[in-house]
């Protein structure tokens, strides 16, 4: 798929999310004058980061990871010499859950359809999950159910999976690497160090 086709499909996803009144958090979005957060970065990124759901700053601007967690994510990327514009950053849930609560299973189910399509467009070599919600969703999606464990046990580990598109694209290998969510690290110096150490693995996939 060329650049134009990718851009066109991404814009289609954006339009659908903007107009889909059936989405579980649509009413909250309108009531709070928020934006959905579609994702940001290169459509031909080798590495795709998947967080949980937008926070206050993200929903106010429509940009992923632009608040406190985003600042730390930027620091982590800089630490391993990866430019933010060279990766793609998104979330499973595209609207902000009220009061920053955890996303509900039905929210993950509704919004993940868009995420699946984004993965098919970008076809990254590596999916870096941020936090346990995206770790569980992505590992199950790629048939790694039996490798699932506590994030404290498997963070920073590289899992190989079959990455053919859900819509029947050709087979290819994809790496799934679970990371702690940067928000956890803000208040926990140990997690911060672990995340920094874990991020080093991304260097070799960014070239
Ligand atoms: N936390 C997330 O999971 N995603 C964002 O975009 C911001 C904070």
mmCIF file of C-alpha atoms and ligand atoms in Angstrom:
data_model
loop_
_atom_site.group_PDB
_atom_site.id
_atom_site.type_symbol
_atom_site.label_atom_id
_atom_site.label_comp_id
_atom_site.label_asym_id
_atom_site.label_seq_id
_atom_site.Cartn_x
_atom_site.Cartn_y
_atom_site.Cartn_z
ATOM 1 C CA UNK A 1 0.000 0.000 0.000
ATOM 2 C CA UNK A 2 1.445 3.396 -0.904
ATOM 3 C CA UNK A 3 1.544 6.523 1.226
ATOM 4 C CA UNK A 4 -1.588 8.048 -0.334
ATOM 5 C CA UNK A 5 -3.635 4.889 0.145
ATOM 6 C CA UNK A 6 -2.530 4.611 3.759
ATOM 7 C CA UNK A 7 -3.419 8.249 4.418
ATOM 8 C CA UNK A 8 -6.812 7.797 2.805
ATOM 9 C CA UNK A 9 -7.648 4.723 4.919
ATOM 10 C CA UNK A 10 -6.506 6.474 8.093
ATOM 11 C CA UNK A 11 -8.690 9.488 7.322
ATOM 12 C CA UNK A 12 -11.618 7.136 6.743
ATOM 13 C CA UNK A 13 -11.075 5.635 10.201
ATOM 14 C CA UNK A 14 -10.923 9.124 11.698
ATOM 15 C CA UNK A 15 -14.175 10.136 10.023
ATOM 16 C CA UNK A 16 -15.920 6.976 11.177
ATOM 17 C CA UNK A 17 -14.815 7.492 14.782
ATOM 18 C CA UNK A 18 -15.879 11.149 14.697
ATOM 19 C CA UNK A 19 -19.352 10.246 13.432
ATOM 20 C CA UNK A 20 -20.081 6.942 15.138
ATOM 21 C CA UNK A 21 -22.720 7.906 17.701
ATOM 22 C CA UNK A 22 -22.946 4.304 18.888
ATOM 23 C CA UNK A 23 -19.443 4.354 20.361
ATOM 24 C CA UNK A 24 -19.725 3.885 24.142
ATOM 25 C CA UNK A 25 -17.884 7.125 24.961
ATOM 26 C CA UNK A 26 -19.346 9.264 22.153
ATOM 27 C CA UNK A 27 -21.826 11.089 24.418
ATOM 28 C CA UNK A 28 -19.110 11.873 26.974
ATOM 29 C CA UNK A 29 -16.908 13.218 24.192
ATOM 30 C CA UNK A 30 -19.624 15.643 23.015
ATOM 31 C CA UNK A 31 -20.703 16.626 26.524
ATOM 32 C CA UNK A 32 -17.139 17.467 27.550
ATOM 33 C CA UNK A 33 -16.248 19.085 24.206
ATOM 34 C CA UNK A 34 -13.453 16.569 23.844
ATOM 35 C CA UNK A 35 -11.756 15.190 20.745
ATOM 36 C CA UNK A 36 -11.280 11.535 19.922
ATOM 37 C CA UNK A 37 -7.609 10.612 19.778
ATOM 38 C CA UNK A 38 -6.991 8.687 16.575
ATOM 39 C CA UNK A 39 -3.209 8.348 16.616
ATOM 40 C CA UNK A 40 -0.158 10.170 15.400
ATOM 41 C CA UNK A 41 3.088 9.481 13.591
ATOM 42 C CA UNK A 42 4.402 7.736 10.518
ATOM 43 C CA UNK A 43 2.028 5.487 8.583
ATOM 44 C CA UNK A 44 5.016 3.397 7.570
ATOM 45 C CA UNK A 45 6.442 3.149 11.089
ATOM 46 C CA UNK A 46 8.437 0.070 12.017
ATOM 47 C CA UNK A 47 7.355 0.470 15.623
ATOM 48 C CA UNK A 48 3.767 1.067 16.714
ATOM 49 C CA UNK A 49 3.073 2.064 20.335
ATOM 50 C CA UNK A 50 -0.323 1.211 21.748
ATOM 51 C CA UNK A 51 -1.490 2.790 25.002
ATOM 52 C CA UNK A 52 -4.740 2.492 26.861
ATOM 53 C CA UNK A 53 -7.025 5.485 26.354
ATOM 54 C CA UNK A 54 -6.665 9.260 26.158
ATOM 55 C CA UNK A 55 -6.251 11.233 29.368
ATOM 56 C CA UNK A 56 -7.446 14.781 29.995
ATOM 57 C CA UNK A 57 -4.771 16.543 27.928
ATOM 58 C CA UNK A 58 -5.082 14.094 25.065
ATOM 59 C CA UNK A 59 -8.873 14.425 24.864
ATOM 60 C CA UNK A 60 -8.574 18.216 25.009
ATOM 61 C CA UNK A 61 -6.162 18.305 22.067
ATOM 62 C CA UNK A 62 -6.857 15.120 20.080
ATOM 63 C CA UNK A 63 -3.188 14.096 20.346
ATOM 64 C CA UNK A 64 -1.956 10.867 21.987
ATOM 65 C CA UNK A 65 0.480 10.973 24.880
ATOM 66 C CA UNK A 66 0.783 14.753 25.128
ATOM 67 C CA UNK A 67 0.370 15.077 28.935
ATOM 68 C CA UNK A 68 2.604 13.893 31.762
ATOM 69 C CA UNK A 69 2.841 10.282 30.488
ATOM 70 C CA UNK A 70 3.625 11.625 27.035
ATOM 71 C CA UNK A 71 6.450 13.721 28.383
ATOM 72 C CA UNK A 72 7.976 10.616 29.887
ATOM 73 C CA UNK A 73 7.372 8.638 26.686
ATOM 74 C CA UNK A 74 9.257 11.383 24.806
ATOM 75 C CA UNK A 75 12.082 11.039 27.315
ATOM 76 C CA UNK A 76 12.179 7.264 26.788
ATOM 77 C CA UNK A 77 12.256 7.653 23.009
ATOM 78 C CA UNK A 78 15.027 10.236 23.217
ATOM 79 C CA UNK A 79 16.929 7.902 25.567
ATOM 80 C CA UNK A 80 17.095 5.247 22.824
ATOM 81 C CA UNK A 81 17.542 7.700 19.942
ATOM 82 C CA UNK A 82 14.156 7.150 18.313
ATOM 83 C CA UNK A 83 12.290 10.126 16.861
ATOM 84 C CA UNK A 84 8.636 10.442 17.781
ATOM 85 C CA UNK A 85 7.720 11.215 14.156
ATOM 86 C CA UNK A 86 9.254 7.918 12.995
ATOM 87 C CA UNK A 87 6.948 5.748 15.109
ATOM 88 C CA UNK A 88 3.162 5.552 15.277
ATOM 89 C CA UNK A 89 1.450 6.170 18.614
ATOM 90 C CA UNK A 90 -2.147 5.342 19.405
ATOM 91 C CA UNK A 91 -4.442 3.783 22.021
ATOM 92 C CA UNK A 92 -6.947 0.935 22.083
ATOM 93 C CA UNK A 93 -9.779 3.188 23.219
ATOM 94 C CA UNK A 94 -9.968 6.430 21.255
ATOM 95 C CA UNK A 95 -12.130 8.481 23.645
ATOM 96 C CA UNK A 96 -11.396 9.464 27.229
ATOM 97 C CA UNK A 97 -13.081 7.272 29.864
ATOM 98 C CA UNK A 98 -14.709 9.593 32.427
ATOM 99 C CA UNK A 99 -12.491 10.443 35.392
ATOM 100 C CA UNK A 100 -9.602 8.477 33.823
ATOM 101 C CA UNK A 101 -11.098 5.196 34.972
ATOM 102 C CA UNK A 102 -9.899 1.940 33.403
ATOM 103 C CA UNK A 103 -11.517 1.142 30.066
ATOM 104 C CA UNK A 104 -14.449 -1.288 30.274
ATOM 105 C CA UNK A 105 -14.423 -4.556 28.306
ATOM 106 C CA UNK A 106 -17.216 -3.301 26.014
ATOM 107 C CA UNK A 107 -15.228 -0.126 25.314
ATOM 108 C CA UNK A 108 -12.191 -2.166 24.378
ATOM 109 C CA UNK A 109 -14.369 -4.313 22.152
ATOM 110 C CA UNK A 110 -15.988 -1.359 20.355
ATOM 111 C CA UNK A 111 -12.866 0.709 19.779
ATOM 112 C CA UNK A 112 -10.408 -2.099 19.059
ATOM 113 C CA UNK A 113 -11.990 -2.607 15.635
ATOM 114 C CA UNK A 114 -10.414 0.690 14.616
ATOM 115 C CA UNK A 115 -7.093 -0.268 16.156
ATOM 116 C CA UNK A 116 -7.114 -3.552 14.209
ATOM 117 C CA UNK A 117 -7.561 -1.601 10.977
ATOM 118 C CA UNK A 118 -4.753 0.793 11.925
ATOM 119 C CA UNK A 119 -2.427 -2.169 12.497
ATOM 120 C CA UNK A 120 -3.366 -3.550 9.069
ATOM 121 C CA UNK A 121 -2.578 -0.195 7.439
ATOM 122 C CA UNK A 122 0.740 0.394 9.176
ATOM 123 C CA UNK A 123 1.911 -3.230 9.240
ATOM 124 C CA UNK A 124 4.574 -2.504 11.870
ATOM 125 C CA UNK A 125 7.473 -4.863 12.538
ATOM 126 C CA UNK A 126 7.039 -4.309 16.241
ATOM 127 C CA UNK A 127 4.055 -3.551 18.423
ATOM 128 C CA UNK A 128 5.101 -1.996 21.716
ATOM 129 C CA UNK A 129 2.229 -2.193 24.175
ATOM 130 C CA UNK A 130 2.094 0.339 27.003
ATOM 131 C CA UNK A 131 0.342 -1.010 30.076
ATOM 132 C CA UNK A 132 -1.604 -4.167 30.776
ATOM 133 C CA UNK A 133 -4.785 -3.421 28.805
ATOM 134 C CA UNK A 134 -3.033 -3.167 25.467
ATOM 135 C CA UNK A 135 -0.688 -6.031 26.421
ATOM 136 C CA UNK A 136 -3.648 -8.365 27.014
ATOM 137 C CA UNK A 137 -5.563 -7.212 23.937
ATOM 138 C CA UNK A 138 -2.605 -7.436 21.544
ATOM 139 C CA UNK A 139 -1.190 -10.702 22.859
ATOM 140 C CA UNK A 140 -4.599 -12.368 22.530
ATOM 141 C CA UNK A 141 -5.139 -10.873 19.082
ATOM 142 C CA UNK A 142 -1.863 -12.385 17.888
ATOM 143 C CA UNK A 143 -2.471 -15.814 19.440
ATOM 144 C CA UNK A 144 -0.058 -15.387 22.338
ATOM 145 C CA UNK A 145 -2.643 -16.260 25.027
ATOM 146 C CA UNK A 146 -0.427 -18.977 26.456
ATOM 147 C CA UNK A 147 2.468 -16.527 26.887
ATOM 148 C CA UNK A 148 0.354 -13.998 28.773
ATOM 149 C CA UNK A 149 1.440 -13.357 32.337
ATOM 150 C CA UNK A 150 1.636 -10.502 34.799
ATOM 151 C CA UNK A 151 3.198 -7.426 33.238
ATOM 152 C CA UNK A 152 5.788 -7.515 36.041
ATOM 153 C CA UNK A 153 6.906 -10.908 34.661
ATOM 154 C CA UNK A 154 6.941 -10.277 30.913
ATOM 155 C CA UNK A 155 7.718 -6.575 30.443
ATOM 156 C CA UNK A 156 10.558 -6.013 27.985
ATOM 157 C CA UNK A 157 10.333 -9.550 26.560
ATOM 158 C CA UNK A 158 10.104 -9.996 22.803
ATOM 159 C CA UNK A 159 7.353 -12.320 21.538
ATOM 160 C CA UNK A 160 7.174 -13.434 17.911
ATOM 161 C CA UNK A 161 3.828 -13.894 16.258
ATOM 162 C CA UNK A 162 2.279 -14.394 12.874
ATOM 163 C CA UNK A 163 1.276 -10.944 11.680
ATOM 164 C CA UNK A 164 -0.896 -11.587 8.610
ATOM 165 C CA UNK A 165 -3.687 -9.076 8.274
ATOM 166 C CA UNK A 166 -7.033 -10.000 9.789
ATOM 167 C CA UNK A 167 -8.499 -9.299 6.360
ATOM 168 C CA UNK A 168 -6.293 -11.913 4.706
ATOM 169 C CA UNK A 169 -2.960 -10.199 3.983
ATOM 170 C CA UNK A 170 0.146 -12.298 3.368
ATOM 171 C CA UNK A 171 1.885 -13.937 6.317
ATOM 172 C CA UNK A 172 4.679 -12.021 8.000
ATOM 173 C CA UNK A 173 6.393 -12.052 11.347
ATOM 174 C CA UNK A 174 5.606 -9.432 13.938
ATOM 175 C CA UNK A 175 7.242 -8.848 17.308
ATOM 176 C CA UNK A 176 5.147 -7.953 20.311
ATOM 177 C CA UNK A 177 6.933 -6.302 23.237
ATOM 178 C CA UNK A 178 4.985 -5.426 26.391
ATOM 179 C CA UNK A 179 6.141 -2.396 28.370
ATOM 180 C CA UNK A 180 4.938 -0.851 31.585
ATOM 181 C CA UNK A 181 2.685 2.144 31.075
ATOM 182 C CA UNK A 182 4.720 5.373 31.358
ATOM 183 C CA UNK A 183 2.100 6.787 33.770
ATOM 184 C CA UNK A 184 3.088 4.171 36.366
ATOM 185 C CA UNK A 185 6.699 5.269 36.125
ATOM 186 C CA UNK A 186 5.908 8.891 36.932
ATOM 187 C CA UNK A 187 5.430 8.033 40.605
ATOM 188 C CA UNK A 188 7.712 5.035 40.777
ATOM 189 C CA UNK A 189 11.442 5.460 40.267
ATOM 190 C CA UNK A 190 12.014 1.694 39.990
ATOM 191 C CA UNK A 191 9.533 1.323 37.143
ATOM 192 C CA UNK A 192 11.131 4.332 35.494
ATOM 193 C CA UNK A 193 14.526 2.608 35.487
ATOM 194 C CA UNK A 194 12.996 -0.663 34.263
ATOM 195 C CA UNK A 195 11.237 1.141 31.424
ATOM 196 C CA UNK A 196 14.463 2.832 30.403
ATOM 197 C CA UNK A 197 16.256 -0.514 30.413
ATOM 198 C CA UNK A 198 13.415 -2.216 28.533
ATOM 199 C CA UNK A 199 13.275 0.483 25.862
ATOM 200 C CA UNK A 200 16.859 -0.290 24.814
ATOM 201 C CA UNK A 201 15.542 -3.356 22.946
ATOM 202 C CA UNK A 202 13.697 -1.035 20.557
ATOM 203 C CA UNK A 203 16.933 0.401 19.168
ATOM 204 C CA UNK A 204 17.584 -2.624 17.009
ATOM 205 C CA UNK A 205 14.087 -2.547 15.521
ATOM 206 C CA UNK A 206 14.093 1.137 14.675
ATOM 207 C CA UNK A 207 16.590 0.974 11.817
HETATM 208 N N1 LIG B 1 -2.309 7.286 28.583
HETATM 209 C C1 LIG B 1 -2.604 6.499 27.534
HETATM 210 O O1 LIG B 1 -2.730 5.295 27.663
HETATM 211 N N2 LIG B 1 -2.728 7.081 26.353
HETATM 212 C C2 LIG B 1 -2.562 8.384 26.131
HETATM 213 O O2 LIG B 1 -2.697 8.822 24.988
HETATM 214 C C3 LIG B 1 -2.254 9.172 27.252
HETATM 215 C C4 LIG B 1 -2.139 8.620 28.470
#
